[in-house]
Coordinates of C-alpha atoms and ligand atoms in Angstrom, one line a residue:
M267 CA -37.0 -7.7 -21.4
T268 CA -34.7 -4.7 -21.1
G269 CA -30.9 -4.9 -21.6
P270 CA -28.6 -7.1 -19.6
V271 CA -28.0 -6.3 -15.9
T272 CA -24.4 -5.5 -15.0
V273 CA -23.2 -7.6 -12.1
Y274 CA -19.7 -7.0 -10.5
V275 CA -17.6 -9.7 -9.0
P276 CA -14.1 -8.6 -8.0
R277 CA -11.1 -10.1 -9.6
D278 CA -8.9 -8.7 -6.9
A279 CA -6.5 -11.3 -5.3
A280 CA -8.0 -10.9 -1.8
A281 CA -11.5 -11.6 -3.2
R282 CA -10.2 -14.5 -5.3
S283 CA -8.6 -16.0 -2.2
V284 CA -12.0 -16.3 -0.6
G285 CA -13.8 -17.7 -3.6
A286 CA -14.7 -14.8 -6.0
D287 CA -13.8 -16.9 -9.1
E288 CA -16.1 -19.7 -8.0
V289 CA -18.9 -17.2 -7.3
A290 CA -18.4 -15.7 -10.7
E291 CA -18.6 -19.1 -12.3
A292 CA -21.8 -20.0 -10.3
I293 CA -23.4 -16.7 -11.4
T294 CA -22.5 -17.4 -15.1
R295 CA -23.8 -21.0 -14.9
Q296 CA -27.1 -19.9 -13.3
D297 CA -27.5 -17.1 -15.8
A298 CA -27.1 -19.5 -18.6
T299 CA -30.0 -21.6 -17.4
D300 CA -32.1 -18.5 -16.6
G301 CA -31.8 -16.9 -20.0
R302 CA -28.6 -14.8 -20.0
R303 CA -29.6 -11.5 -18.5
I304 CA -26.3 -10.7 -17.0
H305 CA -23.3 -8.7 -18.1
L306 CA -20.6 -9.8 -15.7
V307 CA -17.7 -7.4 -14.9
R308 CA -14.7 -8.5 -12.9
N309 CA -13.9 -5.2 -11.0
G310 CA -11.3 -4.4 -8.3
S311 CA -12.2 -4.8 -4.7
R312 CA -14.0 -2.0 -2.8
G313 CA -11.6 -2.8 0.1
L314 CA -14.2 -4.1 2.6
L315 CA -12.3 -7.3 3.0
W316 CA -14.5 -8.9 5.6
L317 CA -17.4 -8.8 3.1
E318 CA -15.5 -10.4 0.2
P319 CA -16.6 -11.8 -2.1
L320 CA -18.7 -8.7 -2.3
I321 CA -20.8 -8.7 -5.4
E322 CA -22.7 -5.7 -6.8
V323 CA -25.7 -5.3 -9.1
A324 CA -26.1 -2.1 -11.2
L325 CA -29.7 -0.9 -10.8
P326 CA -31.1 2.2 -12.5
S327 CA -31.0 3.8 -9.1
G328 CA -27.4 2.9 -8.4
R329 CA -25.3 -0.1 -7.3
V330 CA -26.4 -2.4 -4.5
A331 CA -24.2 -4.9 -2.8
Y332 CA -24.4 -8.4 -1.4
G333 CA -21.8 -10.2 0.6
P334 CA -19.9 -12.2 1.6
V335 CA -21.2 -14.4 -1.1
E336 CA -20.4 -18.1 -1.4
P337 CA -21.1 -20.2 -4.6
E338 CA -23.9 -22.0 -2.7
D339 CA -25.6 -18.7 -2.1
V340 CA -26.0 -18.0 -5.9
P341 CA -29.2 -19.9 -6.6
G342 CA -30.9 -18.3 -3.6
L343 CA -29.7 -14.8 -4.8
F344 CA -31.3 -15.5 -8.2
G345 CA -34.4 -16.8 -6.4
S346 CA -34.8 -13.6 -4.4
G347 CA -34.5 -11.5 -7.4
F348 CA -31.1 -10.0 -6.7
L349 CA -30.9 -8.7 -10.3
E350 CA -33.7 -6.3 -9.3
G351 CA -32.1 -5.6 -5.9
G352 CA -34.3 -8.1 -4.2
D353 CA -34.0 -8.7 -0.5
H354 CA -31.7 -11.5 0.8
E355 CA -29.9 -12.1 4.0
L356 CA -26.6 -11.0 2.3
F357 CA -28.2 -7.8 1.1
L358 CA -26.0 -4.8 2.2
G359 CA -28.0 -2.0 0.5
P360 CA -26.7 0.7 -1.8
T361 CA -22.9 0.2 -1.9
E362 CA -22.0 3.8 -1.5
E363 CA -24.2 4.0 1.6
I364 CA -22.2 1.3 3.5
E365 CA -20.9 3.2 6.5
F366 CA -17.3 1.9 6.1
L367 CA -17.2 3.4 2.5
K368 CA -19.5 6.4 3.0
R369 CA -17.2 7.9 5.7
Q370 CA -14.1 7.8 3.4
Q371 CA -12.7 10.4 1.1
R372 CA -11.4 8.4 -1.7
L373 CA -9.2 10.2 -4.2
T374 CA -6.5 7.7 -5.2
F375 CA -8.9 4.9 -4.7
S376 CA -11.9 6.7 -6.3
R377 CA -12.2 4.2 -9.2
V378 CA -11.0 1.0 -7.4
G379 CA -13.9 -1.4 -7.3
V380 CA -16.0 0.9 -9.3
I381 CA -14.8 0.4 -12.9
D382 CA -13.6 -2.5 -15.0
P383 CA -9.8 -2.1 -14.3
L384 CA -8.9 -2.9 -17.9
S385 CA -11.5 -0.8 -19.6
A386 CA -9.7 2.2 -21.2
E387 CA -13.2 3.7 -22.0
E388 CA -14.4 3.5 -18.4
Y389 CA -11.1 5.0 -17.2
E390 CA -11.4 8.0 -19.4
A391 CA -15.2 8.4 -18.8
S392 CA -14.5 8.6 -15.1
G393 CA -12.0 11.4 -15.3
G394 CA -8.9 9.4 -16.2
L395 CA -6.2 11.1 -18.3
A396 CA -7.3 14.6 -17.1
G397 CA -4.1 15.0 -15.1
L398 CA -1.9 13.9 -18.0
R399 CA -3.7 16.2 -20.4
Q400 CA -3.1 19.0 -17.9
A401 CA 0.6 18.1 -17.5
L402 CA 1.1 18.1 -21.3
Q403 CA 0.1 21.8 -21.3
M404 CA 2.7 22.6 -18.6
T405 CA 6.5 23.0 -18.5
P406 CA 8.5 20.4 -16.4
D407 CA 9.3 23.1 -13.9
D408 CA 5.6 23.9 -13.5
I409 CA 4.6 20.2 -13.0
V410 CA 7.3 19.8 -10.3
A411 CA 6.1 23.1 -8.7
E412 CA 2.5 21.9 -8.7
V413 CA 3.4 18.5 -7.1
S414 CA 5.6 20.4 -4.5
A415 CA 2.7 22.8 -3.7
S416 CA 0.4 19.9 -3.0
G417 CA 2.6 18.8 -0.2
L418 CA 2.7 15.2 -1.4
R419 CA 5.2 13.1 0.5
G420 CA 6.4 9.6 -0.5
R421 CA 3.9 7.0 0.6
G422 CA 6.4 4.1 0.6
G423 CA 7.7 4.7 4.1
A424 CA 10.1 7.6 4.5
G425 CA 7.6 10.4 3.7
F426 CA 10.2 12.3 1.6
P427 CA 8.6 15.2 -0.4
V428 CA 7.9 14.0 -3.9
G429 CA 8.5 17.5 -5.5
I430 CA 12.0 17.8 -4.1
K431 CA 13.0 14.4 -5.5
W432 CA 11.5 15.2 -8.9
K433 CA 13.3 18.6 -8.9
T434 CA 16.6 16.8 -8.3
V435 CA 16.1 14.5 -11.2
L436 CA 14.9 17.3 -13.4
N437 CA 18.0 19.4 -12.6
T438 CA 20.4 16.5 -13.2
P439 CA 21.4 16.6 -16.9
S440 CA 21.4 13.3 -18.7
E441 CA 20.2 12.0 -22.1
L442 CA 18.5 9.1 -20.4
K443 CA 16.5 9.2 -17.2
F444 CA 14.1 6.7 -15.6
V445 CA 11.0 6.5 -13.5
C446 CA 10.9 3.4 -11.3
C447 CA 7.8 2.5 -9.4
N448 CA 8.4 0.6 -6.2
A449 CA 5.6 -2.0 -6.0
D450 CA 7.6 -4.4 -3.7
E451 CA 5.1 -3.8 -0.9
G452 CA 6.8 -6.0 1.7
D453 CA 5.5 -4.4 4.9
S454 CA 3.3 -6.5 7.1
G455 CA -0.3 -5.5 7.0
T456 CA 0.0 -3.6 3.7
F457 CA -1.9 -4.3 0.5
A458 CA -2.9 -0.9 -0.9
D459 CA -0.3 -1.0 -3.7
R460 CA -1.6 -4.4 -4.8
M461 CA -5.2 -3.3 -4.7
L462 CA -4.5 -0.2 -6.7
M463 CA -2.6 -2.1 -9.4
E464 CA -5.4 -4.7 -9.6
G465 CA -8.2 -2.2 -9.4
D466 CA -7.1 0.8 -11.3
P467 CA -3.8 0.1 -13.2
F468 CA -4.2 3.0 -15.6
L469 CA -4.0 5.5 -12.7
L470 CA -0.5 4.3 -11.9
I471 CA 0.4 4.4 -15.6
E472 CA -0.9 7.9 -15.8
G473 CA 1.1 9.0 -12.7
M474 CA 4.3 7.5 -14.1
V475 CA 3.9 9.2 -17.5
I476 CA 3.4 12.5 -15.7
A477 CA 6.5 11.8 -13.6
G478 CA 8.4 11.2 -16.9
L479 CA 7.2 14.5 -18.4
A480 CA 8.1 16.3 -15.2
V481 CA 11.7 15.1 -15.0
G482 CA 12.5 14.4 -18.7
A483 CA 12.4 10.6 -18.4
T484 CA 11.3 8.4 -21.3
E485 CA 11.4 5.0 -19.7
G486 CA 9.8 3.5 -16.7
Y487 CA 9.7 0.2 -14.7
V488 CA 7.2 -1.1 -12.3
Y489 CA 9.0 -3.4 -9.9
I490 CA 6.3 -5.8 -8.5
R491 CA 6.9 -8.4 -5.8
S492 CA 6.8 -11.9 -7.1
E493 CA 4.0 -12.8 -4.6
Y494 CA 1.7 -10.6 -6.6
P495 CA 1.1 -12.5 -9.9
D496 CA -2.4 -11.0 -10.3
A497 CA -1.1 -7.4 -10.0
A498 CA 1.7 -8.2 -12.4
S499 CA -0.6 -9.7 -15.1
I500 CA -3.1 -6.8 -14.8
M501 CA -0.4 -4.2 -15.0
T502 CA 1.1 -6.0 -18.0
A503 CA -2.3 -6.1 -19.8
A504 CA -3.0 -2.4 -18.9
I505 CA 0.4 -1.4 -20.3
E506 CA -0.5 -3.1 -23.6
I507 CA -3.9 -1.4 -23.7
A508 CA -2.3 2.0 -22.9
E509 CA 0.2 1.5 -25.7
R510 CA -2.6 0.6 -28.2
H511 CA -4.5 3.8 -27.2
G512 CA -1.4 6.0 -27.6
W513 CA -1.2 6.8 -23.8
L514 CA 2.3 5.3 -23.9
G515 CA 4.9 4.9 -26.6
N516 CA 6.6 7.3 -29.0
S517 CA 3.9 10.0 -28.9
V518 CA 2.0 10.2 -25.7
L519 CA -1.5 11.4 -26.4
D520 CA -0.2 12.6 -29.8
S521 CA 2.4 14.9 -28.2
S522 CA 6.1 15.0 -28.9
H523 CA 6.8 13.1 -25.7
R524 CA 7.8 9.5 -25.5
F525 CA 7.3 7.2 -22.5
D526 CA 7.7 3.4 -22.5
L527 CA 6.8 1.3 -19.5
H528 CA 7.7 -2.2 -18.4
V529 CA 6.9 -4.6 -15.6
R530 CA 9.7 -6.4 -13.7
I531 CA 9.1 -9.1 -11.2
G532 CA 10.8 -8.8 -7.8
A533 CA 13.1 -11.3 -6.3
G534 CA 11.2 -12.3 -3.1
A535 CA 13.2 -10.4 -0.5
Y536 CA 12.0 -7.7 1.9
I537 CA 15.2 -5.7 1.3
C538 CA 14.4 -5.5 -2.5
G539 CA 11.8 -2.8 -1.4
E540 CA 14.7 -0.6 -0.3
E541 CA 15.2 1.7 -3.2
T542 CA 18.8 1.0 -4.0
A543 CA 18.5 -2.7 -3.5
M544 CA 15.5 -2.6 -5.8
L545 CA 17.7 -0.8 -8.5
E546 CA 20.3 -3.6 -8.1
S547 CA 17.6 -6.2 -8.5
L548 CA 16.2 -4.3 -11.6
E549 CA 19.7 -4.4 -13.0
G550 CA 19.7 -8.2 -12.6
R551 CA 21.9 -8.5 -9.5
R552 CA 21.2 -9.7 -6.0
G553 CA 19.2 -7.1 -3.9
V554 CA 22.0 -5.5 -1.9
V555 CA 21.8 -2.0 -0.6
R556 CA 24.0 0.6 -2.3
S557 CA 25.8 3.3 -0.3
K558 CA 24.2 6.8 -0.5
P559 CA 25.4 9.2 -1.8
P560 CA 25.0 9.2 -4.7
L561 CA 21.2 9.4 -4.5
P562 CA 19.2 7.5 -7.0
A563 CA 17.8 10.8 -8.2
I564 CA 21.3 11.6 -9.4
K565 CA 22.8 8.2 -10.1
G566 CA 20.1 5.5 -10.1
L567 CA 19.1 2.8 -12.6
L568 CA 22.1 2.0 -14.8
G569 CA 23.8 5.0 -13.3
R570 CA 21.2 7.5 -14.7
P571 CA 19.0 10.0 -12.8
T572 CA 16.0 8.0 -11.6
V573 CA 12.8 8.8 -9.9
V574 CA 12.0 6.0 -7.4
N575 CA 8.5 6.4 -6.0
N576 CA 6.0 4.1 -4.3
V577 CA 2.8 3.1 -6.2
L578 CA 0.6 5.3 -4.0
S579 CA 2.8 8.4 -4.4
L580 CA 2.7 8.1 -8.2
A581 CA -1.0 7.3 -8.2
A582 CA -1.8 10.4 -6.2
V583 CA -0.2 12.6 -8.9
P584 CA -3.0 12.6 -11.6
T585 CA -5.5 13.9 -9.1
I586 CA -3.2 16.6 -8.0
L587 CA -2.7 17.7 -11.6
S588 CA -6.4 17.5 -12.5
A589 CA -7.9 19.0 -9.3
G590 CA -5.0 21.3 -8.5
A591 CA -2.4 21.3 -5.8
T592 CA -4.5 23.6 -3.6
A593 CA -7.4 21.1 -3.4
Y594 CA -5.0 18.4 -2.3
H595 CA -3.1 20.6 0.1
E596 CA -6.3 21.6 1.8
L597 CA -6.7 18.1 3.1
G598 CA -4.6 16.8 6.0
I599 CA -2.8 18.2 9.0
D600 CA 0.5 20.2 9.4
R601 CA 3.1 18.7 7.1
S602 CA 1.1 15.6 6.3
R603 CA -1.1 16.7 3.4
G604 CA -3.7 15.1 1.3
T605 CA -5.2 11.6 1.9
Q606 CA -3.5 8.4 3.0
V607 CA -4.7 5.0 2.0
F608 CA -4.6 3.2 5.4
Q609 CA -4.8 -0.5 5.6
L610 CA -6.4 -2.2 8.5
A611 CA -5.1 -5.7 9.2
G612 CA -4.2 -8.2 11.9
N613 CA -6.8 -9.0 14.6
I614 CA -9.4 -6.6 13.4
R615 CA -13.2 -7.0 12.9
H616 CA -13.5 -5.0 9.7
G617 CA -10.2 -5.1 7.8
G618 CA -9.6 -3.3 4.6
I619 CA -8.8 0.0 2.9
V620 CA -9.6 3.3 4.5
E621 CA -8.7 6.4 2.4
V622 CA -9.1 9.5 4.5
P623 CA -7.2 12.8 5.0
F624 CA -4.2 12.7 7.4
G625 CA -5.0 13.8 10.9
I626 CA -7.5 11.1 11.7
T627 CA -6.6 9.3 14.9
L628 CA -5.5 5.7 15.3
S629 CA -8.6 5.1 17.4
E630 CA -11.0 6.4 14.7
L631 CA -9.3 4.0 12.3
V632 CA -9.1 0.8 14.4
E633 CA -12.2 1.3 16.5
G634 CA -14.3 3.6 14.3
F635 CA -13.7 1.9 11.0
G636 CA -12.2 -1.4 12.1
G637 CA -14.7 -2.1 14.8
G638 CA -12.1 -3.3 17.3
T639 CA -10.6 -6.7 17.3
A640 CA -12.0 -9.7 15.4
S641 CA -11.6 -11.8 18.6
G642 CA -13.8 -9.3 20.6
R643 CA -11.0 -9.0 23.2
P644 CA -9.5 -5.7 24.1
I645 CA -6.9 -4.1 21.8
H646 CA -3.5 -4.4 23.4
A647 CA -1.1 -3.2 20.8
V648 CA -1.1 -1.6 17.3
Q649 CA 1.9 -1.7 15.0
V650 CA 1.9 1.0 12.3
G651 CA 4.3 1.2 9.4
G652 CA 5.3 -2.4 8.9
P653 CA 7.7 -4.7 10.7
L654 CA 10.1 -1.9 11.5
G655 CA 7.4 0.2 13.1
A656 CA 6.9 0.7 16.8
Y657 CA 4.2 -1.0 18.8
L658 CA 1.8 1.5 20.3
P659 CA -0.2 0.7 23.4
A660 CA -4.0 1.0 23.6
D661 CA -3.8 4.2 25.6
R662 CA -2.0 5.9 22.7
L663 CA -4.7 5.4 20.1
D664 CA -5.5 9.1 20.4
L665 CA -2.4 9.7 18.2
P666 CA -3.2 11.5 14.9
M667 CA -2.0 10.0 11.7
D668 CA 0.7 12.5 11.0
Y669 CA 4.3 11.8 10.1
E670 CA 5.8 14.2 12.7
A671 CA 3.4 13.2 15.6
F672 CA 4.4 9.5 15.0
A673 CA 8.2 10.4 14.7
A674 CA 8.0 12.3 18.0
L675 CA 7.0 9.0 19.7
G676 CA 9.7 7.0 17.9
A677 CA 7.0 5.5 15.6
M678 CA 6.3 5.9 11.9
V679 CA 3.3 6.1 9.6
G680 CA 5.3 4.3 6.9
H681 CA 3.1 2.9 4.2
G682 CA 0.0 3.2 6.3
G683 CA -0.4 -0.4 7.3
I684 CA -2.0 -0.9 10.7
V685 CA -1.7 -4.3 12.4
V686 CA -3.9 -4.8 15.5
F687 CA -3.2 -7.3 18.4
D688 CA -5.5 -8.2 21.3
D689 CA -4.5 -8.9 24.9
T690 CA -3.4 -12.4 24.2
V691 CA -0.3 -11.2 22.3
D692 CA 3.1 -12.0 23.8
M693 CA 5.0 -8.7 23.4
A694 CA 8.3 -10.3 24.4
H695 CA 7.8 -12.6 21.4
Q696 CA 7.0 -9.5 19.2
A697 CA 10.3 -7.8 20.3
R698 CA 12.2 -11.0 19.5
F699 CA 10.4 -11.3 16.2
A700 CA 11.7 -7.8 15.1
M701 CA 15.3 -8.9 15.5
E702 CA 14.6 -12.3 14.0
F703 CA 13.0 -10.7 10.9
C704 CA 16.0 -8.4 10.5
A705 CA 18.4 -11.3 10.9
K706 CA 16.5 -13.2 8.1
E707 CA 16.0 -10.2 5.8
S708 CA 19.3 -8.3 6.2
C709 CA 21.1 -7.9 2.9
G710 CA 24.3 -8.6 4.9
K711 CA 26.3 -5.6 3.7
C712 CA 26.9 -3.9 7.0
T713 CA 27.9 -5.4 10.4
P714 CA 25.5 -3.6 12.8
C715 CA 22.5 -5.1 11.0
R716 CA 23.9 -8.5 9.8
V717 CA 25.5 -9.4 13.1
G718 CA 23.6 -7.1 15.4
A719 CA 20.2 -8.7 14.6
V720 CA 21.5 -12.2 15.2
R721 CA 23.0 -11.1 18.6
G722 CA 19.7 -9.3 19.3
V723 CA 17.7 -12.5 19.1
E724 CA 20.2 -14.2 21.4
V725 CA 20.1 -11.4 23.9
I726 CA 16.3 -11.4 24.0
D727 CA 16.2 -15.1 24.4
K728 CA 18.5 -14.8 27.4
I729 CA 16.3 -12.1 28.9
I730 CA 13.2 -14.2 28.4
G731 CA 15.0 -17.2 29.9
G732 CA 16.0 -15.1 33.0
I733 CA 19.7 -15.3 32.3
E734 CA 21.5 -12.2 33.7
P735 CA 18.5 -10.1 32.9
V736 CA 19.8 -6.7 34.2
A737 CA 23.0 -7.0 32.2
N738 CA 21.2 -8.3 29.1
I739 CA 18.6 -5.6 29.0
A740 CA 21.4 -3.0 29.2
L741 CA 23.2 -4.9 26.4
L742 CA 20.0 -4.9 24.3
E743 CA 19.6 -1.2 24.7
D744 CA 23.2 -0.7 23.8
L745 CA 22.9 -3.0 20.7
C746 CA 19.8 -1.1 19.6
Q747 CA 21.7 2.2 19.8
T748 CA 24.6 0.8 17.7
M749 CA 22.1 -0.5 15.1
T750 CA 20.4 2.9 15.0
D751 CA 23.6 4.8 14.7
A752 CA 25.7 2.7 12.5
S753 CA 23.5 0.7 10.0
L754 CA 23.8 1.6 6.4
C755 CA 20.1 1.7 5.7
A756 CA 16.8 1.9 7.5
M757 CA 16.5 -1.9 7.7
G758 CA 19.1 -2.2 10.4
G759 CA 18.5 1.4 11.5
L760 CA 14.8 1.0 12.3
T761 CA 14.7 -2.6 13.6
P762 CA 15.3 -1.3 17.1
S763 CA 12.1 0.7 17.0
P764 CA 9.7 -2.2 17.7
V765 CA 12.1 -3.6 20.3
R766 CA 12.5 -0.2 22.1
S767 CA 8.7 0.3 21.9
V768 CA 8.2 -3.0 23.8
L769 CA 10.7 -1.9 26.4
E770 CA 9.0 1.5 26.7
H771 CA 5.3 0.8 26.3
F772 CA 5.0 -2.8 27.4
P773 CA 7.8 -3.0 30.1
D774 CA 6.2 -5.9 31.9
A775 CA 6.6 -8.1 28.8
L776 CA 10.4 -8.3 29.0
Y777 CA 11.0 -7.1 32.6
H778 CA 8.4 -9.4 34.0
K779 CA 9.7 -12.4 32.0
S780 CA 13.1 -11.6 33.3
Q781 CA 11.8 -11.0 36.8
V782 CA 13.6 -7.7 36.9
K783 CA 12.2 -5.1 39.3
R784 CA 11.8 -1.8 37.5
Ligands
FMN77 C1 14.0 -2.4 4.3 C2 13.2 -1.4 3.5 C3 12.2 -1.9 2.7 C4 11.4 -1.0 1.9 N1 10.3 -1.5 1.2 C5 9.6 -0.7 0.5 C6 8.5 -1.2 -0.3 O1 8.2 -2.4 -0.3 N2 7.8 -0.3 -1.1 C7 8.2 1.1 -1.1 O2 7.5 1.8 -1.8 N3 9.2 1.6 -0.4 C8 9.9 0.7 0.4 N4 11.0 1.2 1.1 C9 11.3 2.7 1.0 C10 12.1 2.9 -0.3 O3 13.5 2.7 0.0 C11 12.0 4.3 -0.8 O4 12.1 5.3 0.2 C12 10.6 4.5 -1.5 O5 10.4 3.6 -2.5 C13 10.6 5.9 -2.2 O6 9.3 6.2 -2.7 P1 8.4 7.2 -2.0 O7 9.2 8.4 -1.8 O8 7.3 7.5 -3.0 O9 7.9 6.6 -0.8 C14 11.7 0.4 1.9 C15 12.8 0.8 2.7 C16 13.5 0.0 3.4 C17 14.7 0.5 4.2
SF4_78 S1 21.3 -2.1 7.4 FE1 21.0 -4.3 6.9 S2 19.8 -4.3 5.1 FE2 20.7 -2.2 5.3 S3 22.7 -2.3 4.2 FE3 23.1 -2.8 6.3 S4 23.0 -5.1 6.2 FE4 22.0 -4.4 4.4

């Protein structure tokens, strides 16, 4: 007999939620009776969520996939010789040839689902640390210039250029500076930050160390939402391994640079994802938004200059440094450069991760990759960018994924989460939900948001109930304008977008309910 066969079963939380642990146990049990031929690796998820648990077998010719596997399928898989790639009704063929995966251009997610997330050796062998080694040869100004030249914009929501933020921190003198990674990932339909942390934690660590070198920071924090215990434990384990390997600590890769990294668990509020509320929470206080200025880049954590970036922004940096800014900048469209990790969710047949260059249309994502709705009914609305994003109607699916094209329609790309609804959705309810969500999640600091959202729910209820509909629709529009103009942060400022999008793109929803003739 030759050496053991490597079998991959994801340890990703999405795969675990549909039974990956039980499948791994069943495989281990069966292997024990069959003579122990298997080397079992718990990898990240490939991001083809409708096929989870998706297991893979490493053959001399490459990896083949089977899925979705249930524990009861395991004896049958052994019986049909799956360790040699044997045929079975769950056989999906060579993993990389699966259409959903084959048509992607994975840069940030290139290792997710491929390697053992906690193997430092596999990380380095697959190109890990090349960006950091490159950065160690460069001056801070040159690192910032390279990131700026790539056109990378923040992936957390606002799309602010990463290079400009880093330059501000670099140019603000202080003996102590910080890099904080925003892993609060509160937007509906988003899960890429989690999957990256669970599937390739060293990439985020490498990106944060590079950010530290670029701006002169020696300490970093990863702020992970409390609902992500798997991500938190994998990140914690990865940090310990990175410390042991000298990738973190007093002498990063034997250089004169120090960088220490810590995990902090979030406080379970959507607003803690807003960067200044996150800093408050990191400092041990309730997550309440701080007034800006001063910007966190100048006065952030503990009053020191601080880089706050999303997981995906930081995780894009090692590739930019190793492959060069030009290669990254060549991808994308207009001012939206590089790739974005889109997340398909809601009522969708093939949900999961799609990393492709900006410029792809919504239709190519939700119909091409996603295969339309899971219910088989027509797509009625798509919400992009989380709960503060606009609802787009089915006839606007030609929209390219591009920050400016979305902004021109009063919508936003945000964190790349795409939630699909079929024609059974009640859009009046969705408009109400936006105000209700804001009322629940508002930090309470400013009146337009704290009070406005509560009044918004009441007004929409009156419209739905047919009470003075003409006057109340005018009042709702006025309220939306006040929230947009006068809220302290984007929570109150953007809550009107989904409401307005319902009035604009789905007028029948509220007007019909209120029996107002347009
Ligand atoms: C209400 C609210 C919630 C937010 N939640 C998140 C979040 O969960 N994750 C995130 O990265 N950014 C979130 N942001 C954006 C952050 O304030 C900030 O812009 C971002 O972390 C900066 O990183 P980036 O430039 O890399 O995107 C949120 C903003 C608002 C107003
Ligand atoms: S807009 Fe809302 S969440 Fe933002 S500061 Fe005001 S009350 Fe707080």
